[in-house]
Each structure stands twice: as C-alpha cells, then as structure tokens.
XYZ file of C-alpha atoms in Angstrom:
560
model
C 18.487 -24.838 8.390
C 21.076 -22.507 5.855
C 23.132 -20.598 7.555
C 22.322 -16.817 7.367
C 24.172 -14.412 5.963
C 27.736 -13.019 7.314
C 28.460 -9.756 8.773
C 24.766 -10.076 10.948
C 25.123 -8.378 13.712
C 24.517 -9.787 16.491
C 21.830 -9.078 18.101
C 19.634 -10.163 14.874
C 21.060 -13.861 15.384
C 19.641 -13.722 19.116
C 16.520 -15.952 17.792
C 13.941 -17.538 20.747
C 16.454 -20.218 21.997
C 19.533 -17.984 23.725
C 18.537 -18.537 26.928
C 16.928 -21.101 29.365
C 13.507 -20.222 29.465
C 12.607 -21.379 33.149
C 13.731 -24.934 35.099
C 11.525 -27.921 35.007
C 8.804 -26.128 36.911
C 7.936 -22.622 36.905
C 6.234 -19.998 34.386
C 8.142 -18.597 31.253
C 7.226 -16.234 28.876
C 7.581 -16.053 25.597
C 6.886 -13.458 23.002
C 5.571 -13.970 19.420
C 6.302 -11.758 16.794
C 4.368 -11.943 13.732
C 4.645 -9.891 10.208
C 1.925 -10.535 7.929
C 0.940 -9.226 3.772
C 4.679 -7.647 3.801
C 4.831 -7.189 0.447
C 8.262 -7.008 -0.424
C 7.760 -3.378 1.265
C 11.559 -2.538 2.146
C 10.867 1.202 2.719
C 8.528 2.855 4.825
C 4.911 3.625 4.565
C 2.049 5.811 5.918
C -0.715 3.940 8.316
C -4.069 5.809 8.334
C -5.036 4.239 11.326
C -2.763 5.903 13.105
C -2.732 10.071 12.776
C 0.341 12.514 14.631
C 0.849 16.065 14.346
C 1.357 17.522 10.963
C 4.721 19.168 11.204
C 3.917 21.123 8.246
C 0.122 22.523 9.090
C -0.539 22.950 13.026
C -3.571 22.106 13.621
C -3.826 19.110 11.394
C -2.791 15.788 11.567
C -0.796 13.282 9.446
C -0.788 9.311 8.499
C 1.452 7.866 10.779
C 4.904 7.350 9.009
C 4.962 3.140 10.157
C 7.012 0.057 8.132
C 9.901 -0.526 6.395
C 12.815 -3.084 7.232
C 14.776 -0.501 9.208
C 12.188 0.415 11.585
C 10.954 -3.829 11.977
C 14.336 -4.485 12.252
C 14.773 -1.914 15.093
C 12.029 -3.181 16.694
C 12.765 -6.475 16.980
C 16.217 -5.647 18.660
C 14.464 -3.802 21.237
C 11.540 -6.460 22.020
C 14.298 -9.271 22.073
C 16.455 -7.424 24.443
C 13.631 -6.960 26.533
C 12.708 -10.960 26.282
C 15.338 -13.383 24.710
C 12.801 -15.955 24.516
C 11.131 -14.611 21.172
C 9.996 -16.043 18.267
C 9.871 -14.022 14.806
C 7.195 -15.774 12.570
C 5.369 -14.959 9.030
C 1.776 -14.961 8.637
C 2.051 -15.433 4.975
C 2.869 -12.994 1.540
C 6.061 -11.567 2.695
C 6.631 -11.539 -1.193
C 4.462 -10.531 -4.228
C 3.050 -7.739 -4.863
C 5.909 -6.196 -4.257
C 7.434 -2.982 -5.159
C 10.383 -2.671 -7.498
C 12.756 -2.449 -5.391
C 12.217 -6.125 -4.423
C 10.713 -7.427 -7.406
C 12.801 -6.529 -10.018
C 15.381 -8.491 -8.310
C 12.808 -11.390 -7.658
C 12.505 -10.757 -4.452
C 15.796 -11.645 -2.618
C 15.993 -8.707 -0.867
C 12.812 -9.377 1.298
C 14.396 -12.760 1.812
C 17.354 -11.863 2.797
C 16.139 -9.300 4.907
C 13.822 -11.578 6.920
C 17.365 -14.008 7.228
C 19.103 -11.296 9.057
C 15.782 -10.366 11.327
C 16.003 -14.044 12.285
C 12.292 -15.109 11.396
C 11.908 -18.902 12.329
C 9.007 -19.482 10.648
C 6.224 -18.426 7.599
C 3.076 -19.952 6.502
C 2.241 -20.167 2.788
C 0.260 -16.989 1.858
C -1.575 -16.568 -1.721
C 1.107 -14.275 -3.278
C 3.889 -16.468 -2.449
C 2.764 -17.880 -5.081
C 2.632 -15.371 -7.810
C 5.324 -16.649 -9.858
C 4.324 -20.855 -9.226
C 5.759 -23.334 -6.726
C 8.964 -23.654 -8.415
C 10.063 -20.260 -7.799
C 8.683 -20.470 -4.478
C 10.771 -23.552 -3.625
C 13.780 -21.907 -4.722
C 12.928 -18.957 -2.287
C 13.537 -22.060 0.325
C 16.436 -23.712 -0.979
C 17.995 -20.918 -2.548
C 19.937 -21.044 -5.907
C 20.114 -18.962 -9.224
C 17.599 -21.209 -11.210
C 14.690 -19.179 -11.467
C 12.295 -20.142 -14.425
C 9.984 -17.552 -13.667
C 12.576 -14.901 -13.520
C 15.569 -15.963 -15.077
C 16.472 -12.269 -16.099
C 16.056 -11.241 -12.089
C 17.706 -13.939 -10.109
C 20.964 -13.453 -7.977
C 21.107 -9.617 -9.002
C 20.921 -8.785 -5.572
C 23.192 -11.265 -4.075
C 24.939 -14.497 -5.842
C 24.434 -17.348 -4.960
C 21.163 -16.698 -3.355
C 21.147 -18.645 -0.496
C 17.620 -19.246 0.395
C 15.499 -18.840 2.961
C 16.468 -19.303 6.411
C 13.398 -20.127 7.829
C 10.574 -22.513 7.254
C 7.553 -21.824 4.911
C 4.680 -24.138 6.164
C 1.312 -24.752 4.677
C -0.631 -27.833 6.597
C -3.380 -28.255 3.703
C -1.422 -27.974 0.428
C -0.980 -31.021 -1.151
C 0.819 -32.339 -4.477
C -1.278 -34.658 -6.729
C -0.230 -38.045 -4.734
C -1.601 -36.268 -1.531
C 1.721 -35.401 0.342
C 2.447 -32.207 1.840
C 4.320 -29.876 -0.610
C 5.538 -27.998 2.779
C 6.088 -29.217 6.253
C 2.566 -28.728 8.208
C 4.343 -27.264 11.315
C 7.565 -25.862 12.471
C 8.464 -26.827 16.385
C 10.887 -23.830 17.279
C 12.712 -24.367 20.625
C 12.439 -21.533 23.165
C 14.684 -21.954 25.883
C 13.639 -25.391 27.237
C 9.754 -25.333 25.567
C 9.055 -26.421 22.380
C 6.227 -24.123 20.539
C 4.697 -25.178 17.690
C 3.553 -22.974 14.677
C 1.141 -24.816 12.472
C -0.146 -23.172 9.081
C -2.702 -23.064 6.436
C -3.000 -20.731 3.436
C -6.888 -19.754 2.131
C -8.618 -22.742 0.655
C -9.557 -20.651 -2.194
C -6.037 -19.886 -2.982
C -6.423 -21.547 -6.865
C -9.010 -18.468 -7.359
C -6.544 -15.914 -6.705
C -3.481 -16.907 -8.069
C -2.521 -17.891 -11.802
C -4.138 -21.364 -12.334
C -0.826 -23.117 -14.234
C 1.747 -21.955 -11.468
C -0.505 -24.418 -8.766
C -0.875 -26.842 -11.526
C -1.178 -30.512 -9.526
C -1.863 -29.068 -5.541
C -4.880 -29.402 -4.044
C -5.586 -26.877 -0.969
C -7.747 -28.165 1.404
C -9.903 -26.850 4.374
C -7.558 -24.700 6.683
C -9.273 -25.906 10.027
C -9.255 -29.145 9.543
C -5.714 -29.403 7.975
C -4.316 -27.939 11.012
C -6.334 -29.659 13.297
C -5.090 -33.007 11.468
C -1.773 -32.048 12.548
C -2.403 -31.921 16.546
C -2.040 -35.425 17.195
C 1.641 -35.466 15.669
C 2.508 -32.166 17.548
C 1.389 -33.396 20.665
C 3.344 -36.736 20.151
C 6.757 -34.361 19.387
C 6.224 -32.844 22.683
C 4.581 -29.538 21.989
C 3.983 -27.138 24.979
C 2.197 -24.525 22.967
C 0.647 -24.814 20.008
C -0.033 -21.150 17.531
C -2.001 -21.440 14.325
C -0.610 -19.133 11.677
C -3.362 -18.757 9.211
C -3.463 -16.632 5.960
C -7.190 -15.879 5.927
C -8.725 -13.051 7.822
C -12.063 -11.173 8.585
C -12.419 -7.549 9.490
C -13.379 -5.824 12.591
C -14.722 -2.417 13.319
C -13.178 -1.995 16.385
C -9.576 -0.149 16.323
C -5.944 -1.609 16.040
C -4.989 -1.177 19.238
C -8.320 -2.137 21.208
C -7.580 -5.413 22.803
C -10.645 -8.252 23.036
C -12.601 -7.087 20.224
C -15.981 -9.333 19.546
C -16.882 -7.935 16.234
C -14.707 -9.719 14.165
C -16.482 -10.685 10.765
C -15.390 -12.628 7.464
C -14.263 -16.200 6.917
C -11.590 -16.782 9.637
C -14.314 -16.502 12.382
C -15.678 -19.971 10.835
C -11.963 -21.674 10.716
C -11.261 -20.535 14.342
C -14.666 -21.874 15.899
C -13.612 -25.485 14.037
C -9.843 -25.530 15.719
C -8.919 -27.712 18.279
C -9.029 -25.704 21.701
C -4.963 -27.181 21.821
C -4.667 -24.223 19.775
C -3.644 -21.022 22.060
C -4.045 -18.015 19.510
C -4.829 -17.415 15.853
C -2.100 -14.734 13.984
C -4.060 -14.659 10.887
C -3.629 -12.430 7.499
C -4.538 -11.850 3.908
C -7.366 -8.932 3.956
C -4.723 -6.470 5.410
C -6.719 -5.243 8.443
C -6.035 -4.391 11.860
C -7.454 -5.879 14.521
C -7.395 -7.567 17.990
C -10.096 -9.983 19.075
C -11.295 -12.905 20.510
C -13.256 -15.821 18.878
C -13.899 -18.865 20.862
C -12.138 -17.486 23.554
C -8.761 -17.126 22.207
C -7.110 -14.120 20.655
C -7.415 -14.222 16.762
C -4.941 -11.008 15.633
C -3.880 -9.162 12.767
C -1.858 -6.604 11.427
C -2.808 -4.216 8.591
C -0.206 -4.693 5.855
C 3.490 -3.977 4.341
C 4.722 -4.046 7.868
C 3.242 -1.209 9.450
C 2.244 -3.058 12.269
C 3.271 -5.867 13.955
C 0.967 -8.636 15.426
C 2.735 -9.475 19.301
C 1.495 -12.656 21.651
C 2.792 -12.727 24.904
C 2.396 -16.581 25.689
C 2.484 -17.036 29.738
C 3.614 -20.949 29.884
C 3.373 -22.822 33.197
C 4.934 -26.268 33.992
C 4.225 -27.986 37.245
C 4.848 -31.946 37.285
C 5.730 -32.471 34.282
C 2.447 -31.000 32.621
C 2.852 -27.999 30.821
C 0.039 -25.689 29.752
C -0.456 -22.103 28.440
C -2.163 -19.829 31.053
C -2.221 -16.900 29.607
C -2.245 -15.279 26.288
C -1.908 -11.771 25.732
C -2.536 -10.384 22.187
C -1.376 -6.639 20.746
C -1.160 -5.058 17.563
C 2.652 -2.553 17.704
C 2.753 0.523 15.596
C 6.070 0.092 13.828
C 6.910 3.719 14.337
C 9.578 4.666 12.167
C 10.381 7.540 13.443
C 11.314 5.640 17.006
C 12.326 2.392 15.679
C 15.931 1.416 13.268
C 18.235 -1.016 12.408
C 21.658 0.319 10.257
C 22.145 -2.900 9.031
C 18.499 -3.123 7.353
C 18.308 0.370 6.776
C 21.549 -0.372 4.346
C 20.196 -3.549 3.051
C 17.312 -1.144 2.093
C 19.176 1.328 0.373
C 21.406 -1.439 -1.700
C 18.149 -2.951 -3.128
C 16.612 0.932 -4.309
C 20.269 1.826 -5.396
C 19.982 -1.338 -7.895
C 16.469 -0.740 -8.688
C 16.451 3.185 -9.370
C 17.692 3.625 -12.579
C 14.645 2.043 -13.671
C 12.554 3.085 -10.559
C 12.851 6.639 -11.258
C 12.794 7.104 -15.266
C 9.878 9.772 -16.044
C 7.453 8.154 -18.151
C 4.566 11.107 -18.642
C 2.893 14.091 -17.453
C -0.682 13.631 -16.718
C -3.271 16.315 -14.752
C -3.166 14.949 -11.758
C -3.305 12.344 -8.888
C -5.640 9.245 -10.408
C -7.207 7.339 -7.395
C -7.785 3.974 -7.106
C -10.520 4.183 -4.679
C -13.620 2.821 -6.066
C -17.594 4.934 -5.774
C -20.869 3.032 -5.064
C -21.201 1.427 -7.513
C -17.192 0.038 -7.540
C -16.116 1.949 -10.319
C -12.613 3.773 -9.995
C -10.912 6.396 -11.697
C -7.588 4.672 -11.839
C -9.953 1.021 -13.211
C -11.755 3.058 -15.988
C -7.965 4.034 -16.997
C -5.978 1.205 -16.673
C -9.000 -0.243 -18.975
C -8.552 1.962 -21.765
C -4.871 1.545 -21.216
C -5.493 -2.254 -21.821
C -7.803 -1.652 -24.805
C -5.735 1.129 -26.681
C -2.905 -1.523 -27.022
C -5.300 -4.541 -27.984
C -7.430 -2.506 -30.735
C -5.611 -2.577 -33.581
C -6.298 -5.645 -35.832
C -2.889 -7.391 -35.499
C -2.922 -6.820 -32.051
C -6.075 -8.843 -31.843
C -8.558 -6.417 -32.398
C -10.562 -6.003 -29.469
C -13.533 -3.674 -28.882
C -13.487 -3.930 -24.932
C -10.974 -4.605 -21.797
C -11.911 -5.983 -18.332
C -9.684 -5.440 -15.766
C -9.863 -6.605 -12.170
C -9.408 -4.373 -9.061
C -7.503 -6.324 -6.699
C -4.782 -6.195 -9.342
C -4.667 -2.094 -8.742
C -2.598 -1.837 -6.032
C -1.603 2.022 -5.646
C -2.805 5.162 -6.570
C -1.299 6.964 -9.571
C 0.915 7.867 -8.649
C 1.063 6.795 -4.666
C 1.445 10.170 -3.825
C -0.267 13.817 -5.585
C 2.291 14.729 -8.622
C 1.907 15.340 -12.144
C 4.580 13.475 -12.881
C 4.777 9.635 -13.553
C 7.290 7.738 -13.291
C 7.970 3.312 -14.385
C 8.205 2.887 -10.401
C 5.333 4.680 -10.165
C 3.175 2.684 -12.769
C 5.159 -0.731 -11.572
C 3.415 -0.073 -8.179
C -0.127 0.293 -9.831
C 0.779 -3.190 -11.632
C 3.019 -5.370 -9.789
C 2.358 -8.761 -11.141
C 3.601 -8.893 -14.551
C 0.182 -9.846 -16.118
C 0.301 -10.010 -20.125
C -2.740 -8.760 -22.176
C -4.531 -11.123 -23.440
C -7.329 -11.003 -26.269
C -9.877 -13.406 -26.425
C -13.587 -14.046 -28.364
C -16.649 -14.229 -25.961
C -20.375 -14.660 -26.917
C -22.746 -11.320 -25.664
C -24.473 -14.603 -23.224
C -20.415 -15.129 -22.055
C -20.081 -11.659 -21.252
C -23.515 -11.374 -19.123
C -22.046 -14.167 -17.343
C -18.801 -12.478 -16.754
C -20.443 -9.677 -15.329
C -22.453 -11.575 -12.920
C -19.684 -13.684 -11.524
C -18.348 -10.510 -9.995
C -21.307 -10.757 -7.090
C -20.954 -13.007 -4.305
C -17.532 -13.744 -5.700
C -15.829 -15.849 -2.893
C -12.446 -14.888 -4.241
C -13.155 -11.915 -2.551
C -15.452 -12.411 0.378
C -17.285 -9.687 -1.258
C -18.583 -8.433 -5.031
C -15.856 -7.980 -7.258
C -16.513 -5.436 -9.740
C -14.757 -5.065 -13.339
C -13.062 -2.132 -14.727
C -14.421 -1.489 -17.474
C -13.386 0.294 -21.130
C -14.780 3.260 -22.641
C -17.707 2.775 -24.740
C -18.930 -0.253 -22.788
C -21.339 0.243 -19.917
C -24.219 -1.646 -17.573
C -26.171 -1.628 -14.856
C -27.125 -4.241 -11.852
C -29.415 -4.216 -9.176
C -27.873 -6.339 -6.122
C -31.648 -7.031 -4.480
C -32.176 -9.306 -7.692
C -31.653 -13.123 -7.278
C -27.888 -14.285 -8.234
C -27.823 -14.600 -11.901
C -30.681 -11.913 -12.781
C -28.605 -8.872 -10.888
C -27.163 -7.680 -14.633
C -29.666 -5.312 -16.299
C -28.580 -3.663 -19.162
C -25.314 -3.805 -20.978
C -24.494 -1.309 -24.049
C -21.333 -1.114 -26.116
C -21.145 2.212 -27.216
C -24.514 2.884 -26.751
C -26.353 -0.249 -28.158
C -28.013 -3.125 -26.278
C -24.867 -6.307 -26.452
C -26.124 -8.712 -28.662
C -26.458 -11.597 -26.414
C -25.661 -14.165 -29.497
C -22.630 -11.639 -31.261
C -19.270 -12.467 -30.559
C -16.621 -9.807 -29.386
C -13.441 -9.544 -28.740
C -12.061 -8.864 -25.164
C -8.945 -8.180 -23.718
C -8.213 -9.132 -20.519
C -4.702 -9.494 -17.901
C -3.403 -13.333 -18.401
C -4.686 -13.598 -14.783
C -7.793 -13.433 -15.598
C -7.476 -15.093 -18.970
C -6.769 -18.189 -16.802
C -10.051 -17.722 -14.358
C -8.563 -15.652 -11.943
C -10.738 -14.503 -9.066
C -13.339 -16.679 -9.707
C -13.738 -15.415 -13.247
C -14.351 -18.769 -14.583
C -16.442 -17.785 -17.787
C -13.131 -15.898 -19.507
C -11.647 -19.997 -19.299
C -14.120 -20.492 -22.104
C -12.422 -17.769 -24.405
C -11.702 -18.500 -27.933
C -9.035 -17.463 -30.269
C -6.470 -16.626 -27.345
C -4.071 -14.040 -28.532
C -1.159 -13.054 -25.931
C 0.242 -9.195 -26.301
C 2.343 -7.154 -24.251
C 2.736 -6.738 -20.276
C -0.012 -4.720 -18.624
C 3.043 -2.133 -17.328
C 3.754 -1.513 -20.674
C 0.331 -0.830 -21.766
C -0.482 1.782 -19.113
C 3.380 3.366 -19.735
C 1.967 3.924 -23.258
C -1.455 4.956 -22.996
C -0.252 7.863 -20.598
C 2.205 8.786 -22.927
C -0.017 9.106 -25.578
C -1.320 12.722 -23.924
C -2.525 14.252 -20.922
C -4.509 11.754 -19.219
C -7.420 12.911 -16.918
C -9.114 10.653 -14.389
C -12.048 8.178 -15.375
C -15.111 9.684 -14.853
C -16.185 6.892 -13.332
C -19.427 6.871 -15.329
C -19.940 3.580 -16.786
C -21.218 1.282 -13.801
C -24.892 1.970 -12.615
C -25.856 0.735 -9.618
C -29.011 0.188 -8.926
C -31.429 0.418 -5.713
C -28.158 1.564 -3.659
C-alpha cells in the first residue's frame, strides 16, 4: 500500500486495525462505512429525502443541506472515535461524472481526498471507467502519465501519488482471462480479518465508451464473487461483505430499516450469493434504501455523498470458530451542518480555488431555470435543448451537415443551471455535460433510425426505457402496449413521414457514436465525421440568444 499523504492528521490515519478487536474468544464489533456514486462531489449538496426548516420562509421546509468531503470527513472522525475498529470502503464511481472542480484536474482531488479519509477499499463502478483502464490504473499506482488527460494530470498535486486503497472488481477480466483487479481486499480489524469482495454491473460495456474497455470481459457479478469464497475462506476470512455496483430501488424511505420492497436487478444477484456472504453495500442507481433480501441486509446510499451506507457487524469467536451474529444495516444523513473536517474542508477549497477561474466565467443570459426532469412521455426541456445545441453546431455543410441530433439522457446530469438564475456560467454547463463527449455526425438509413428509436424500450442499459432527446423539426410517437419492435408509430422530420429507405445525417455524442447504452444501431453509421466537444456546443448555442426551455413537444406517447 502507498503511503498517504503528509500533514494527515491524525485521527484520519486511525483506519480499522488500531486496536485489538477482542481476545481469542469473545464478540467484537466492527463498523462498515461505505460511500457509494460520489462523483467527484467535493462540496456539498441538497438531499430531497430529507426536508428541515426553511430558515428563510417559516412554515416551509428545505432539502436537507447533506455531502461534501468536509462534512464525510467529519463524520468519519466521530464514528471512528466512537469504534476504532472501522472500516471505510467504496461501493464504486467515486470518480466520473464529476464536477469541475475534480475533473478538470482529472480527478486527484477525490483521490486524494479519500487517501486522507483512510478508505481501505473500492469496488470497480461503471464511471471509473469514463476515461479507459489506463487512466484508471494510474488512479491506483499514481504517476503524471495520463493519456486520457494529459493537459489535467498532477495540476492538483505533483507527483500524484495514487490511490491508497484497493479498487477491486471480482468479474473483470483481460482477454487471457485474468483478473484486471484483485477480486477481494482482506482488511485486518483488530485481530479479524474481513473480507470485501466486489463486482461492477455486467452490463458495464453498455454504459461506458466501448474502446476505453477494449479486451475485458465482465462477467456475472454473483457468480464472480461467489467464485472467490473458497480462496477467502482458505486466507482465513471471519466475515465476508460483498460490495456490489448494481442496485434496485425501494419505495420504502432511507432511514426505514428491513425494507422488503426492494426491486431491480440486484435482488436477482443477492438471491444467487453464497449465504458466507453477511451483507450486500450495493450502488449505481443512486437510491436510498435499507432492506433485506434473502435474509441479509442489501443497503444503499443515494448519491454524491449525501448519505452514508453503515453495517454494524457483531462477530463472535468461541473455539476457534468464528461467525457473524449479527448485522445491523443504516443509511446516515451526512448532515453538513453537524458534521466537518478542516483538513478536507481546505482540501476542498484548494481544488475550487484552481478550478474557478474557469468555473465561474459567465457564458450567457437565458430566461430562466431549464429542467432536466423528463414528462410522460420522457421528453425534457433541458434534452430538447441540449439537442438543438448539438444540431446548430453539426448543420452547416463542413461541419457535416446534419439535419437531426440524438442525445441521451443519462448523459444530462444537472439542471441548467443547478440552481434558478438567469445567468449561465462554463461550471454551470460543465455540470449539465461532464463527460467530455465529442459530436459526432454520422449517415443512417430512415429503417436505421426506426431501429434507433426502438432500442430505447426495454433497454437493459438502463433497467428501464431510455428515451432520446430529440432536435427540432424531428418528431414520433410510440405506443409501449405494442410488441418490442412494433412500439414506434410515426416518425416526421419537419413534418413529413421519414423515408424509411432515405439516408440522413445524424449527429450524435461520441458515446453514443460507439453504441453507448445499448444503442447498438448508431455502430452501423457511415461517413463518421468527429466535431467539437458537446460543452462547447451548448456554450454556443446559448450564446447565440435568449434561450427558452424545450417545449417538450416532440415525443407522443401513446396509450399512457
């Protein structure tokens, strides 16, 4: 393991192994932190699931203000005091996605700042992989070697040292069928030796950029891990906690212990795990919930650190035979206006003080808010715009003439901006458009198209339907009690029936250019032309005049 950074302060360093957790027999306990979809989110946020007293309106309540390294890192002092023997672990996309403040200097700061909280552990989520496997193995190694961001690297600190702890993944594998990453991490707690054994989504080649995976196969997250058991149990495991980036979604609240009506595809990995597994800290679909599924806890906890996922493992040894007796499982509000760290808070600051200049330059004026939350039919107001942005700069002849942009929604990650103003700024747009996606225009048959649209239903990249922005002048209809294949009913580019055997020319985000989400139709695309980043596109469009919200007008649903 690298050695963290200097200057920690103590009580950061005090990881799970500072004190004897019990003698030979007895009962110990030992307490699991886990921080899942982070996000490179150094500052904090607002969780809806949580409402106080408006200070400003009596009466009326507020968001919770939750998140942000200060407030995790003050939490984390206060649990460890509390209990030595804790473990800080990831549950996967700590990075990507990320604001500017971490992303324009790739990142380092959420590295570092998980060094200096001590985390021991994170399993391989999708965005990890945003920028390929090479960047992600210099994330563990460390180094100033970036090919994916050669322009970003060691701006925040040189030399980058790397990651302290240990990304897993237990069914990634290269192309001669080795791990790329270590299965399992074994973390010693005071005399007990608790394993952490990950998996990332099987379906992680559908949501990231094809050419970064290039050569892994990801295999079935249940039966990687429980592949793993028999070499755990042979290194002397006494616990054993699957950290899985998948999740489901529950109806019952964050903070109601037990729930039973978790849904979505981590109920089917947990039924298939070995019962050596105690608990499940899962991730990816940034919800909030408590439960139990085949009778052990299975936890989560919302997003961008705003809660924090907590096991409280009760660990008995009598004989020699050890065995976990108890789990209990809670989701912590981290409150950030009870919980902080000065050291993070500054780390915090450094990284926005870097970042500003570029953070906070005014880029236009436009009427008001533009929300990114879709209608019925899973149209937005921020999609319809983002997809004129995208066809404005593509139109022109030499910059490949295009008379239509798709763009997909899980790439609109904020509202514009995050909160009501007039004014924009590049910060404001970056958070809209993390990824640094170029546009890309490419020729697709009216039959190509049709197929397009229909790959956005019962799209397993997202568990759900998937639906296109769409640009102005293009338009259609679908009817979701139709048979898969027959759910697209009419299609009209401005205002005429697509020819089915024209060809037209499309823009789309290099994401999606590649298949992303599923999308594996736009693969087929001829006469590839690469333009400009999507950022830039959407700083020019709104420049261009006063931009109003989509109508949200040009997706029919049918039979709702």
């Amino acid at each position: 393991m690298k050695q963290l950074m200097p200057l920690i302060s103590l009580p950061l360093l005090l990881a799970a192994c500072t004190q004897p957790a019990r003698p030979a027999d007895g009962t110990a306990t030992v307490t699991v932190l886990g921080l899942n979809d982070f996000h490179g989110q150094l500052e904090q946020s607002s969780f809806r699931g949580k409402q106080i007293p408006d200070p400003k309106n009596p009466g009326k309540t507020v968001a919770a203000p939750a998140g942000g390294i200060s407030a995790i890192g003050g939490l984390v002092q206060e649990v460890r005091a509390a209990n030595p023997n804790t473990v800080l672990v990831g549950v996967g996309d700590l990075t990507g996605a990320s604001p500017l403040s971490s992303s324009l200097l790739a990142d380092e700061p959420t590295v570092m700042a998980m060094n200096r909280l001590g985390m021991s552990v994170n399993v391989l989520g999708n965005h990890e992989l945003d920028y390929g496997l090479k960047e992600l193995q210099r994330f563990q190694k460390g180094g100033c070697d970036s090919v994916a961001r050669p322009d970003k690297d060691c701006q925040f600190v040189n030399p980058f040292p790397g990651a302290s702890y240990t990304y897993i993944a237990a069914n990634v594998f290269d192309k001669n069928g080795a791990h790329v990453f270590p299965a399992y991490r074994m973390v010693k707690v005071g005399d007990l030796n608790i394993a952490f054994v990950g998996a990332v989504l099987e379906e992680t080649p559908s949501v990231v950029t094809p050419s970064g995976i290039a050569g892994l196969t990801f295999r079935d997250e249940a039966d990687s891990i429980n592949a793993a058991l028999p070499e755990l149990k042979r290194a002397g495991a006494d616990a054993v906690i699957a950290l899985i980036h998948q999740g489901g979604a529950a109806k019952s609240a964050y903070d109601q212990p037990g729930c039973t009506d978790l849904s979505g595809p981590i109920v089917d990995v947990v039924q298939r795990l070995d019962p050596a597994v105690s608990a499940v800290m899962t991730g990816h679909t940034h919800q909030a919930y408590n439960c139990v599924v085949a009778g052990r806890p299975v936890i989560q906890g919302a997003a961008q650190g705003q809660l924090m996922q907590r096991l409280d493992l009760t660990v008995t040894r009598k004989q020699g035979v050890t065995r976990v007796s108890a789990v209990k499982a809670e989701n912590v509000l981290v409150d950030a206006q009870k919980y902080s760290s000065p050291e993070l808070a500054a780390l915090a600051a450094e990284a926005k003080a870097k970042t500003d200049p570029v953070a906070n330059r005014v880029v236009a004026t436009i009427a008001g808010q533009i929300s990114r939350q879709a209608n019925a039919a899973g149209e937005s107001a921020l999609g319809d715009v983002i997809a004129d942005a995208q066809l404005a700069a593509t139109r022109a002849a030499e910059q490949g003439g295009a008379v239509m942009a798709f763009m997909n929604p899980g790439g609109i990650r904020a509202d514009l901006p995050a909160q009501p103003s007039t004014t924009v700024t590049y910060g404001d747009i970056f958070a809209v458009q993390p990824f640094g996606n170029l546009l890309t225009v490419l020729t697709l048959s009216g039959e190509q198209i049709r197929t397009l649209l229909e790959q956005q239903f019962g799209n397993p990249a997202a568990g759900q339907n998937r639906i296109l922005q769409v640009s102005e002048g293009f338009a259609y209809s679908y009817d979701l009690t139709q048979p898969a294949g027959q759910r697209v009913k009419t299609i009209t580019l401005n205002g005429q029936p697509l020819d089915m055997s024209a060809e037209y020319r499309v823009t789309v985000n290099s994401f999606l250019a590649e298949g992303g989400d599923n999308f594996s139709v736009l693969k087929e695309g001829r006469d590839r032309l690469g333009g400009g980043l999507d950022v830039d596109a959407l700083s020019a469009y709104l420049q261009g005049g006063s931009v109003k919200p989509g109508a949200q007008n040009r997706i029919t649903k049918l039979n709702p």
